[in-house]
Coordinates of C-alpha atoms and ligand atoms in Angstrom, one line a residue:
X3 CA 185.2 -151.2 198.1
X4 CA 182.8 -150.2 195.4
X5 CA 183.8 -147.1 193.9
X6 CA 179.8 -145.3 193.0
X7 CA 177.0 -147.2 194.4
X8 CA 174.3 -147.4 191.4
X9 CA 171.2 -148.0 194.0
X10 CA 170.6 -144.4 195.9
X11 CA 170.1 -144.4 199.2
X12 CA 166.5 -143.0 200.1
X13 CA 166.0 -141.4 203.7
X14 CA 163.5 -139.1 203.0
X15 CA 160.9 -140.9 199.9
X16 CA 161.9 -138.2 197.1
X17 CA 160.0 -136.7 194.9
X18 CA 158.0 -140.1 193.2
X19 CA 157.7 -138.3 189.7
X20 CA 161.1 -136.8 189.4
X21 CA 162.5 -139.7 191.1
X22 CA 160.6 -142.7 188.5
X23 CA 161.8 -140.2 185.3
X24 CA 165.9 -140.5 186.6
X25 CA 165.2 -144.0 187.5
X26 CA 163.5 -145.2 183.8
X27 CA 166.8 -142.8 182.4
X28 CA 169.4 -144.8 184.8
X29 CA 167.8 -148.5 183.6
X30 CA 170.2 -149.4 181.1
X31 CA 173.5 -148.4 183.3
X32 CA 172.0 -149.9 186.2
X33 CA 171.1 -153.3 184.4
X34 CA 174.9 -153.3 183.0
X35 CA 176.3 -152.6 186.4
X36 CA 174.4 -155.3 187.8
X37 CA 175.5 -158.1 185.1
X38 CA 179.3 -157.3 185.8
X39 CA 178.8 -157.8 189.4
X40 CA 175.5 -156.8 192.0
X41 CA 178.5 -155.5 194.8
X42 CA 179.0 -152.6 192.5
X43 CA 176.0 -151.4 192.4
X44 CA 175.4 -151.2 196.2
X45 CA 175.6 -147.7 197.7
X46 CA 179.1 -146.8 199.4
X47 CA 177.2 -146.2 202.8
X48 CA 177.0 -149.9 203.1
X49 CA 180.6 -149.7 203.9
X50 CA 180.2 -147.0 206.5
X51 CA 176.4 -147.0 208.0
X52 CA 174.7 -149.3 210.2
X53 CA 171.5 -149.1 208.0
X54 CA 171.0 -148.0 204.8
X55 CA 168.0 -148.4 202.6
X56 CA 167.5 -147.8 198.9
X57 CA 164.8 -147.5 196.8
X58 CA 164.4 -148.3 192.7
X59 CA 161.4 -148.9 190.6
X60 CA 159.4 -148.7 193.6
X61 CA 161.0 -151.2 195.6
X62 CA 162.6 -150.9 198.6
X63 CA 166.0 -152.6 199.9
X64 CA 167.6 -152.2 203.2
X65 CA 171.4 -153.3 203.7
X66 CA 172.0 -154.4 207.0
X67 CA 175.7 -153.8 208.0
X68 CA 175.7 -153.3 212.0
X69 CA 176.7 -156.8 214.0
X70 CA 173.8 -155.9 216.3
X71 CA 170.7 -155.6 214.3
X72 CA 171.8 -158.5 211.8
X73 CA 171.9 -160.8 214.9
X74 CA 167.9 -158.9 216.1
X75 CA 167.2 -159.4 211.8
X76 CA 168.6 -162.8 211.2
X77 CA 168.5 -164.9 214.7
X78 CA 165.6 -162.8 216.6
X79 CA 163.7 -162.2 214.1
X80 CA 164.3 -165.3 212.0
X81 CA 160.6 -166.4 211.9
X82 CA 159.7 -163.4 210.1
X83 CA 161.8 -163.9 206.9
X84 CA 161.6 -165.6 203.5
X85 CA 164.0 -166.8 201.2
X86 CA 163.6 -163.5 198.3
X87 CA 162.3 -164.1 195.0
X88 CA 165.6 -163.3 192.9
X89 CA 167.4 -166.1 194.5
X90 CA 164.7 -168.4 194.2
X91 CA 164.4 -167.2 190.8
X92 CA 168.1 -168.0 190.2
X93 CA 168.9 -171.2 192.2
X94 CA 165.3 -173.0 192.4
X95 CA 165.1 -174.1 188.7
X96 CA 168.0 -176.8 190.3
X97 CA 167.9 -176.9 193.5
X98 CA 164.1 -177.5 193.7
X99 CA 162.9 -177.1 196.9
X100 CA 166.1 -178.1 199.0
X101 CA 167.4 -177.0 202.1
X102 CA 169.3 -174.1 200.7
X103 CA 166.0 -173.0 198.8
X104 CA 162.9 -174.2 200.9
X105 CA 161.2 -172.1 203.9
X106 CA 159.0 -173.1 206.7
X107 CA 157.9 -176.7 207.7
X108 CA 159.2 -177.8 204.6
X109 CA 162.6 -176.5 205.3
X110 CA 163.0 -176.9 209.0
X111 CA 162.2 -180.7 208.3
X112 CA 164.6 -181.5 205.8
X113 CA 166.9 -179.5 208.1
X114 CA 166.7 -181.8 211.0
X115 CA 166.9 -184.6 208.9
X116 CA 170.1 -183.7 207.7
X117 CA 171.6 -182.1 210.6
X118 CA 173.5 -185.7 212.0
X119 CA 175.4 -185.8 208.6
X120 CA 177.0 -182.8 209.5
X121 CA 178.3 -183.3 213.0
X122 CA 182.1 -182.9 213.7
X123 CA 182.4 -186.9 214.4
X124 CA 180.8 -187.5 210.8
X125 CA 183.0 -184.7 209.3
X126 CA 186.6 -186.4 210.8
X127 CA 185.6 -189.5 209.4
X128 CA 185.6 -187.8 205.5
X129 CA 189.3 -186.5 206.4
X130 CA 190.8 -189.6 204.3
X131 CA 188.7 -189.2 201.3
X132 CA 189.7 -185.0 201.3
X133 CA 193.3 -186.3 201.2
X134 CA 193.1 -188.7 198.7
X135 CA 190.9 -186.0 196.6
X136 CA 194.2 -183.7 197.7
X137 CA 196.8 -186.5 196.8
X138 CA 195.0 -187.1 193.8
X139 CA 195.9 -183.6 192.2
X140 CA 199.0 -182.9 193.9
X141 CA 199.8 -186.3 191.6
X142 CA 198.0 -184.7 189.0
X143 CA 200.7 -181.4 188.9
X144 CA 203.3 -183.8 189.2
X145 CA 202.6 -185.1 185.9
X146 CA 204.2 -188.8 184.8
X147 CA 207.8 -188.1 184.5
X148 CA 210.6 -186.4 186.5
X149 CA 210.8 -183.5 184.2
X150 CA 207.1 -183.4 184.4
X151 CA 207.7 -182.9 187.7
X152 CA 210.0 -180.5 187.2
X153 CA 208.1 -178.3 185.4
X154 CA 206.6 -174.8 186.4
X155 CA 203.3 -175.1 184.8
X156 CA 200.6 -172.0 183.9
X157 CA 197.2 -173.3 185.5
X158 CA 194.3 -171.5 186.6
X159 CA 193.5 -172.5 189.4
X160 CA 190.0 -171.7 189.7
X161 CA 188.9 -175.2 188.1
X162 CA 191.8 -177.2 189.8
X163 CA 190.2 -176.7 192.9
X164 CA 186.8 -177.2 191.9
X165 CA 187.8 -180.2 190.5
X166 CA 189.6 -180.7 194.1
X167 CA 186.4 -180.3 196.0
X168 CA 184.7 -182.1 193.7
X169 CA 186.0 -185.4 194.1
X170 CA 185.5 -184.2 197.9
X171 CA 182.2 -183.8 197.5
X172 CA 181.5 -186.9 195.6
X173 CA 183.4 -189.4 197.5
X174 CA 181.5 -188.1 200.9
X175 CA 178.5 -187.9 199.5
X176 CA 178.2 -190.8 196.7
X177 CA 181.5 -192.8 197.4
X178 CA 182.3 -195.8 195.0
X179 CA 179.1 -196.0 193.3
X180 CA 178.9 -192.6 191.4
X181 CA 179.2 -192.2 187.4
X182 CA 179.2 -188.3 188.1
X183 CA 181.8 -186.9 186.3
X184 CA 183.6 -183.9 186.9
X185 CA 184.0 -181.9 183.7
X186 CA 180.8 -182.1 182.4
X187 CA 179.3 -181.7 185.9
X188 CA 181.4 -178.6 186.5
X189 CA 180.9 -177.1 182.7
X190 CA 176.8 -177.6 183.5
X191 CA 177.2 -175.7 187.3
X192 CA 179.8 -172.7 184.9
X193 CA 176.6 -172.1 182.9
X194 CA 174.0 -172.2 185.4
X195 CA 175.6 -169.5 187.5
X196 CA 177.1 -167.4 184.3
X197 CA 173.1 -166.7 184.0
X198 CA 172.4 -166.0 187.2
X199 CA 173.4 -162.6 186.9
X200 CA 170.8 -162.0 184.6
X201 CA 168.4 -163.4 186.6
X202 CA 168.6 -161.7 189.9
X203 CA 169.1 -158.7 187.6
X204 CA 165.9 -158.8 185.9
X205 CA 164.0 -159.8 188.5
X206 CA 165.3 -157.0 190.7
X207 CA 164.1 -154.6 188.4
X208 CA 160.7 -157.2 188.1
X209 CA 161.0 -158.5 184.7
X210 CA 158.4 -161.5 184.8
X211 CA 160.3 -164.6 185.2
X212 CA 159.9 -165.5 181.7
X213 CA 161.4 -162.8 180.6
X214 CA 164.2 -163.9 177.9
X215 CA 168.2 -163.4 178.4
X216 CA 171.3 -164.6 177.6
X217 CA 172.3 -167.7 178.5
X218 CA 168.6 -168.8 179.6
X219 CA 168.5 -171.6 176.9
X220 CA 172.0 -172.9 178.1
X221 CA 170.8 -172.1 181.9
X222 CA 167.9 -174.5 181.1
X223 CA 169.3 -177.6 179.6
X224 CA 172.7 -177.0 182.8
X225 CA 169.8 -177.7 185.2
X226 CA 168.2 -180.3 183.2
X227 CA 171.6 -182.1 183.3
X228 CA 172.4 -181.7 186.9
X229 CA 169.1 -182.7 188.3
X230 CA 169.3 -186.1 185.5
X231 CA 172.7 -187.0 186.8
X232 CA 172.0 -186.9 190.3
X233 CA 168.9 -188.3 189.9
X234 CA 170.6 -191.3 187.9
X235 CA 172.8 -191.5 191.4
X236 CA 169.9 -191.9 193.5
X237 CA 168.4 -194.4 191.6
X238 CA 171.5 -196.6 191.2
X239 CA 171.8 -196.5 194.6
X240 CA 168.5 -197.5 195.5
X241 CA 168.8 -200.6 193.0
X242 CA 171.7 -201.6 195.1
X243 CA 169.3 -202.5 197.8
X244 CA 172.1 -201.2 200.9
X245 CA 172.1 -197.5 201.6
X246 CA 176.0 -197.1 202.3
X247 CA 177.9 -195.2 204.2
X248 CA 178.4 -192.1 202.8
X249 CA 176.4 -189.1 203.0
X250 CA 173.6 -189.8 200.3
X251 CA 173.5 -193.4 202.8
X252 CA 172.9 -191.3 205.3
X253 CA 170.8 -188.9 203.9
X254 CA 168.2 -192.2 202.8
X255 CA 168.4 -193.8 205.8
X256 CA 167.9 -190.4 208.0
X257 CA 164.3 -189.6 209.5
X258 CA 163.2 -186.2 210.9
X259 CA 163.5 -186.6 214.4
X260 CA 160.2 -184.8 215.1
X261 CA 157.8 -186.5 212.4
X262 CA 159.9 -189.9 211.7
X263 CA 159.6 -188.7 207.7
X264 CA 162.2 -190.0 205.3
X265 CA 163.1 -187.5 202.5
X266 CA 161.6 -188.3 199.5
X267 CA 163.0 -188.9 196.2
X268 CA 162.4 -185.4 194.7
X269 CA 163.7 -184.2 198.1
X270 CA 166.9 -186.8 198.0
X271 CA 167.3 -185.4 194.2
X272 CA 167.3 -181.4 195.5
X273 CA 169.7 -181.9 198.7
X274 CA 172.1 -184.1 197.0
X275 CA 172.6 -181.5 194.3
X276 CA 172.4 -178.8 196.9
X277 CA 175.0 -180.0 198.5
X278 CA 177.1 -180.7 195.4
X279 CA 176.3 -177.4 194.5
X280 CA 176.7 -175.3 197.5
X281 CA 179.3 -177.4 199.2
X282 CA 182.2 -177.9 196.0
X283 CA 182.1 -174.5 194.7
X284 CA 182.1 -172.2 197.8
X285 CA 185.1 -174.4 199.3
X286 CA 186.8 -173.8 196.0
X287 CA 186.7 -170.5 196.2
X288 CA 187.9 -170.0 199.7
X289 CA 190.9 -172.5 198.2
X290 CA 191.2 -170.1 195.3
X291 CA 191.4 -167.0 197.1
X292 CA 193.6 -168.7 199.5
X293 CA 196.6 -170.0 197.1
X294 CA 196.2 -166.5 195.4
X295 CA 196.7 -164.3 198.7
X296 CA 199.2 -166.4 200.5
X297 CA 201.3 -165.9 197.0
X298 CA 201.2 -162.2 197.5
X299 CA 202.2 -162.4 201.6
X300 CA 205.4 -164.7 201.7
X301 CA 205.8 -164.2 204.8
X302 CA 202.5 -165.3 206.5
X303 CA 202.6 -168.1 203.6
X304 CA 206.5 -169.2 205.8
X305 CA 204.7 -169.2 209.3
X306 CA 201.7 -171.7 207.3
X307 CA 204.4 -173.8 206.1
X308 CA 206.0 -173.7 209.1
X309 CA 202.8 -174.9 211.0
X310 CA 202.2 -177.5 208.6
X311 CA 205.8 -179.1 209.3
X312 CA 205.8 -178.3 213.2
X313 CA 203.0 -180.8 213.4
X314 CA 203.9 -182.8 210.9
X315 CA 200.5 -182.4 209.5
X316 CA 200.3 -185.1 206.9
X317 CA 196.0 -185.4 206.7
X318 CA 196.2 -188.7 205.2
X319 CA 198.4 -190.5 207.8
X320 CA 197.2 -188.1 211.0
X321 CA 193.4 -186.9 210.7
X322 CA 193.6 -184.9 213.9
X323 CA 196.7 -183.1 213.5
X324 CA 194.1 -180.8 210.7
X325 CA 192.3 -179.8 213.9
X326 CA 195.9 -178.3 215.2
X327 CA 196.4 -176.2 212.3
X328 CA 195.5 -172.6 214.3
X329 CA 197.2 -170.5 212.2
X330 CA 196.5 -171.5 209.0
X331 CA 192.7 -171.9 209.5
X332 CA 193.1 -168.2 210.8
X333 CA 194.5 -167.2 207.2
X334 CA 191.7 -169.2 206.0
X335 CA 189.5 -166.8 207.8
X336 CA 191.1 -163.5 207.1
X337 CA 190.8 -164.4 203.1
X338 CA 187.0 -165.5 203.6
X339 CA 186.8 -162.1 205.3
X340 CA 188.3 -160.4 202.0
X341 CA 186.7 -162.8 199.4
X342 CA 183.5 -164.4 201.4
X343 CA 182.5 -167.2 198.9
X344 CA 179.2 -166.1 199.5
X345 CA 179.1 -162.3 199.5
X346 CA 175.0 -161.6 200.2
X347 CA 172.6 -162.9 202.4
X348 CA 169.4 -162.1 201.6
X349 CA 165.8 -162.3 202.6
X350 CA 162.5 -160.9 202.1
X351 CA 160.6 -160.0 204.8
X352 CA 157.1 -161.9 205.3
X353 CA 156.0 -159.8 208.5
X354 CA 157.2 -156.4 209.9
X355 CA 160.1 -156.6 211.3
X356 CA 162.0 -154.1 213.8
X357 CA 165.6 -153.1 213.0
X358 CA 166.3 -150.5 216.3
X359 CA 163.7 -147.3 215.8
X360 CA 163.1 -149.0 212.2
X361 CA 160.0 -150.4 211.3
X362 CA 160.3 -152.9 207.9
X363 CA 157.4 -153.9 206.4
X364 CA 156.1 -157.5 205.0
X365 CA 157.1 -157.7 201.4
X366 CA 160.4 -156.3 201.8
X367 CA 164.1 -156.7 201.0
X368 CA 166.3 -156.8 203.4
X369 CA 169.9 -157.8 202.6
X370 CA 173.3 -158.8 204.6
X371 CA 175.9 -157.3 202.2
X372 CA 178.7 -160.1 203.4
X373 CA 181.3 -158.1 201.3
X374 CA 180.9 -154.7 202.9
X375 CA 180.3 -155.9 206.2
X376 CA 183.7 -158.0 206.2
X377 CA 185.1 -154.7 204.8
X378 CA 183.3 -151.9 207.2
X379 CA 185.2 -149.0 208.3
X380 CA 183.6 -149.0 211.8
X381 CA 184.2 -152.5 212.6
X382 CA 187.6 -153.3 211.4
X383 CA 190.8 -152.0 211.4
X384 CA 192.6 -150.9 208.1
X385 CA 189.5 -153.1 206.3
X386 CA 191.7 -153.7 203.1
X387 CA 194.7 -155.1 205.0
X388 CA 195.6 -158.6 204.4
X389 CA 196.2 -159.5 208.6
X390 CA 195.6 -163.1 209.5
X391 CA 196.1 -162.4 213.2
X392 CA 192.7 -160.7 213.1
X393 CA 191.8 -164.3 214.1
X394 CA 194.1 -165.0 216.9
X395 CA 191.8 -166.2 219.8
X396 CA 192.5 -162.6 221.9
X397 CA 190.8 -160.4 218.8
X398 CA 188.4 -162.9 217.9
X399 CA 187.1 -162.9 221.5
X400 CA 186.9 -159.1 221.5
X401 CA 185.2 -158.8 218.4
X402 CA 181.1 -159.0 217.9
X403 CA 180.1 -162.6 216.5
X404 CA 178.0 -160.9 213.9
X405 CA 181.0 -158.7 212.5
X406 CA 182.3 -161.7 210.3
X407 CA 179.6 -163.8 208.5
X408 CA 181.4 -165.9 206.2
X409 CA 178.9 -168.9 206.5
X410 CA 175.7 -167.0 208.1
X411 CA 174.1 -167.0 211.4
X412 CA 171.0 -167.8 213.1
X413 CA 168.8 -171.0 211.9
X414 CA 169.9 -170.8 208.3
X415 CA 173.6 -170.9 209.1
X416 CA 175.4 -172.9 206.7
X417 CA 175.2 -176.7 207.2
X418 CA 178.3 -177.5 205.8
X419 CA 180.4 -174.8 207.7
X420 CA 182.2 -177.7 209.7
X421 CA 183.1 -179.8 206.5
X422 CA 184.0 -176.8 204.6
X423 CA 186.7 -175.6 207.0
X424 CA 188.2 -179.0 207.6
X425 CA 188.5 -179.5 203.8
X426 CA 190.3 -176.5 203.4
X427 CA 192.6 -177.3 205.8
X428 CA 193.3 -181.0 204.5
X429 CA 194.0 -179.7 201.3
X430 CA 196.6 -176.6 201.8
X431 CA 198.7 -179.0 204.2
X432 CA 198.6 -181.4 201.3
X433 CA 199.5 -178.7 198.5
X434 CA 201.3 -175.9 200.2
X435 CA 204.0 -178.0 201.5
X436 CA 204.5 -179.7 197.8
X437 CA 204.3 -176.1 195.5
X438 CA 204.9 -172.4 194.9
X439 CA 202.1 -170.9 193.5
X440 CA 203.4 -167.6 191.4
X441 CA 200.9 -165.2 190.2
X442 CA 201.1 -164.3 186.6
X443 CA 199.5 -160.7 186.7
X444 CA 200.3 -158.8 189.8
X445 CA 197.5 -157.3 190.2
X446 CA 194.6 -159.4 191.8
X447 CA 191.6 -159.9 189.9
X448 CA 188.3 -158.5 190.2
X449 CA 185.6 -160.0 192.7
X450 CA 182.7 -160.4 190.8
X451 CA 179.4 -161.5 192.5
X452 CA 177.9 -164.8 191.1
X453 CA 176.1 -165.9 193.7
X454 CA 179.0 -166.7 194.1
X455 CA 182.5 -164.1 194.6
X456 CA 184.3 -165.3 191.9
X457 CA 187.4 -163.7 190.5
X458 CA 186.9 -162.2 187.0
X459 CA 188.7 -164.2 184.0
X460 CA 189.7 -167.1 186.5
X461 CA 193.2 -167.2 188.5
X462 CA 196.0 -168.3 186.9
X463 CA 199.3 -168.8 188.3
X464 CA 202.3 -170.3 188.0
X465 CA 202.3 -174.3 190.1
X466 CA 206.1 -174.6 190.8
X467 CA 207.0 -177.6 192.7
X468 CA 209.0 -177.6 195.7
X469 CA 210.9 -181.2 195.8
X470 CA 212.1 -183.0 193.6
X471 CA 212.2 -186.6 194.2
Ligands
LIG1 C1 183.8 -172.1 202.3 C2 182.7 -172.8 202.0 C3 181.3 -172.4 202.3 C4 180.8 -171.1 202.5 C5 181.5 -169.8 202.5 C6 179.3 -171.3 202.7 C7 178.5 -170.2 203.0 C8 177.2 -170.3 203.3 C9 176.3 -169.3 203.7 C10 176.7 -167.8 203.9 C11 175.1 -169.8 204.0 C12 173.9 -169.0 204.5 C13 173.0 -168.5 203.4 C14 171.8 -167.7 204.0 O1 171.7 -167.4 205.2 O2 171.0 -167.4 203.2 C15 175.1 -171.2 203.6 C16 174.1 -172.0 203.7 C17 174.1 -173.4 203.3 N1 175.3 -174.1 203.0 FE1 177.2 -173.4 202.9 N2 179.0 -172.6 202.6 C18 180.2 -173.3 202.4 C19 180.3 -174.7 202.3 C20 179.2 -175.6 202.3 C21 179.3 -177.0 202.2 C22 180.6 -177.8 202.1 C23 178.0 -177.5 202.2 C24 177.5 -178.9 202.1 C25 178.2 -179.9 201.8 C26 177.1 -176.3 202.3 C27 175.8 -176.4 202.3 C28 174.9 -175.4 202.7 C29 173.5 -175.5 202.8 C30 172.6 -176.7 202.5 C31 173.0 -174.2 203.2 C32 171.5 -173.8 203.5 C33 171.3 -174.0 205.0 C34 169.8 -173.6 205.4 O3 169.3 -172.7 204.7 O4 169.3 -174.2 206.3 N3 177.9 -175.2 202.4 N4 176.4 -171.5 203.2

């Protein structure tokens, strides 16, 4: 939990001039709090009110943190919302005009055309390539020899598994015919986001966008890169005359259901990298957190392992058996509800909207602080508690839908949720099984909001393996 909120909450408007003088004196402390990570600067309340709305440089924000009114806010009153200006700001420069970044017709078309690629038939038919992507860096930690194999090595493990999803990602999406290389690819998305911050930052506090920052230039020629690459995989897919069967196949071949519209190239360029984007680094994360929490609870890590050998869940030779892993996609759950990959939703409003006996005006923030709400004191038990059986079916029955928001809700929930979850399963039955994962700091790093909830200064531990052959 945040330890002093930097936004105040406002309940009664304040007096302007008093209130504009502390603000103008606050700037630099609120900016700085901001860069190290937006979560801290959210007022405590969000972890203990239903509503809470703040107010700085004259605009105002209202955190949504009761299950009920985020369902009337983001399903009911769906139509009524925007995609807000500091995320467009941030992501749009490469994403375009995507899925994750469009509104209106122009979104709700490219969402039905993508919908099919999504569907759980289409996501058991990737489970081969997530083990081989798993295989290939269980190998990897292995090393070449036997005392390689041996060896307890220092990694962090932050880019192992980005690398991980990353060959996911590619070889759904752009199997055998992509040049798209990892490192580079990765080392571009690093500096697009490590920018972000200052971003969203300035244009919370309504900078114009060309405001200058760190990290802009770098920012600049990251989304030049990205957009070049996967433009360069379009194209050399296109020359090949025969779309494939993967998911940029699909994605060309698809038509909106409604209007019989293919995507064009511009809007095959911003959903490829979209998903790329959105799809390697978020499952990474949950991976991350994952290896890092089970670390510190040996004994729910035993009754994962235990799972994984009671079925003799092997991905690679037995796709479905994935689907049987209960408990460990329950853990996966509980550390998505600590860490949520993507800890805000936000949105602007673009017509009044009603939250209860509040009336939000067009033109307005209104934000889903994932974090808090995963972490609220009136809607879970002992909030900070590692418990994985928060997710056994009985509780999870009991509990309101729109408590635990890990991939969204409503018409923008997250595309990929399906995919993501599989993959995370494939890929701890293929590396818990093989190594111990021994954190070299005890204490866990810091959360920092980067879009994404990344942990400060990465994640190393210790890969020890289990078996020796
Ligand atoms: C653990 C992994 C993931 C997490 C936690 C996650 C989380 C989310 C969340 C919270 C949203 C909703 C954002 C909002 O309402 O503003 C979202 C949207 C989206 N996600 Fe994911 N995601 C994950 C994996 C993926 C994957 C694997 C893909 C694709 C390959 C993907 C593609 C998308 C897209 C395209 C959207 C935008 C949907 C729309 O606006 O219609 N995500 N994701």
């Amino acid at each position: 939990m945040s330890s002093a909120g930097t936004f105040r909450v406002c309940e009664t408007g304040g007096p302007p001039l008093r209130e504009a003088l502390a603000e103008a004196v606050a700037l630099p402390s609120v900016l700085t709090t901001m860069l190290r990570s937006l979560i801290e600067a959210w007022p405590d309340e969000v972890y203990t009110r239903p509503l809470v709305t703040t107010r700085f440089l004259g605009q105002r924000t209202t955190y949504v943190c009761d299950p009920q009114l985020i369902r009337s806010l983001i399903v009911d009153q769906a139509g009524a919302l925007e995609r807000e200006t500091f995320m467009l700001r941030a992501l749009a420069p490469a994403l375009g005009s995507g899925i994750l970044t469009a509104d209106g017709p122009h979104w709700r078309g490219q969402r039905r055309t993508a919908a099919p690629m999504f569907r759980p038939d289409r996501v058991r038919d990737f489970i081969p390539a997530m083990a081989a992507a798993a295989h290939a860096t269980r190998l990897r930690w292995l090393g070449r020899t036997p005392a390689d194999a041996r060896a307890e090595t220092e990694r962090d493990l932050l880019p192992e598994m980005m690398r991980t999803t990353f060959d996911v990602i590619v070889a759904t999406m752009v199997s055998g015919d992509s040049r798209l290389e990892v490192e580079p690819f990765g080392r571009a998305i690093d500096a697009y986001l490590g920018q972000t911050a200052w971003k969203i930052a300035l244009s919370m506090l309504r900078a114009p966008a060309w405001t200058p920052h760190p990290g802009a230039g770098a920012g600049a020629r990251a989304a030049h890169y990205l957009r070049s690459e996967v433009a360069r995989t379009v194209a050399r897919r296109r020359d090949r005359g025969e779309p494939g069967a993967d998911l940029l196949g699909l994605l060309l071949q698809a038509r909106d259901p409604e209007t019989g519209e293919r995507l064009s190239d511009e809007g095959l360029i911003d959903n490829l990298l979209t998903f790329v984007a959105a799809g390697h680094e978020t499952t990474a994360l949950a991976l991350t957190w994952t290896l890092r929490v089970l670390a510190d609870h040996p004994a729910v890590e035993r009754r994962v392992l235990d799972e994984i050998a009671r079925l003799g869940a092997d991905p690679a030779a037995d796709p479905e058996a994935v689907e049987r892993l209960a408990f460990t996609r329950q853990v996966v759950l509980e550390v998505m509800r600590l860490y949520p990959p993507a800890p805000l939703i936000v949105r602007r409003t673009a017509a009044e909207v009603r939250l209860g006996d509040r009336v939000i005006p067009a033109g307005e923030s209104v934000h889903v602080p994932v974090y808090a709400l995963h972490r609220h004191l009136s809607l879970w038990d002992r909030p900070e508690v590692f418990d994985p059986d928060r997710f056994a079916p009985a509780p999870t029955a009991s509990r309101d839908r729109y408590a635990y928001l890990p991939f969204g809700a409503g018409p923008r929930v997250c595309i990929g949720m399906g995919l993501a979850l599989t993959e995370c399963l494939v890929i701890l039955a293929t590396l818990l099984p093989a190594f111990r994962f021994v954190p070299v700091r005890a204490e866990m790093p810091e959360a920092q909001f980067r879009v994404t909830l990344r942990p400060k200064g990465g994640m190393t531990m210790k890969v020890v393996p289990r078996h020796v052959r």
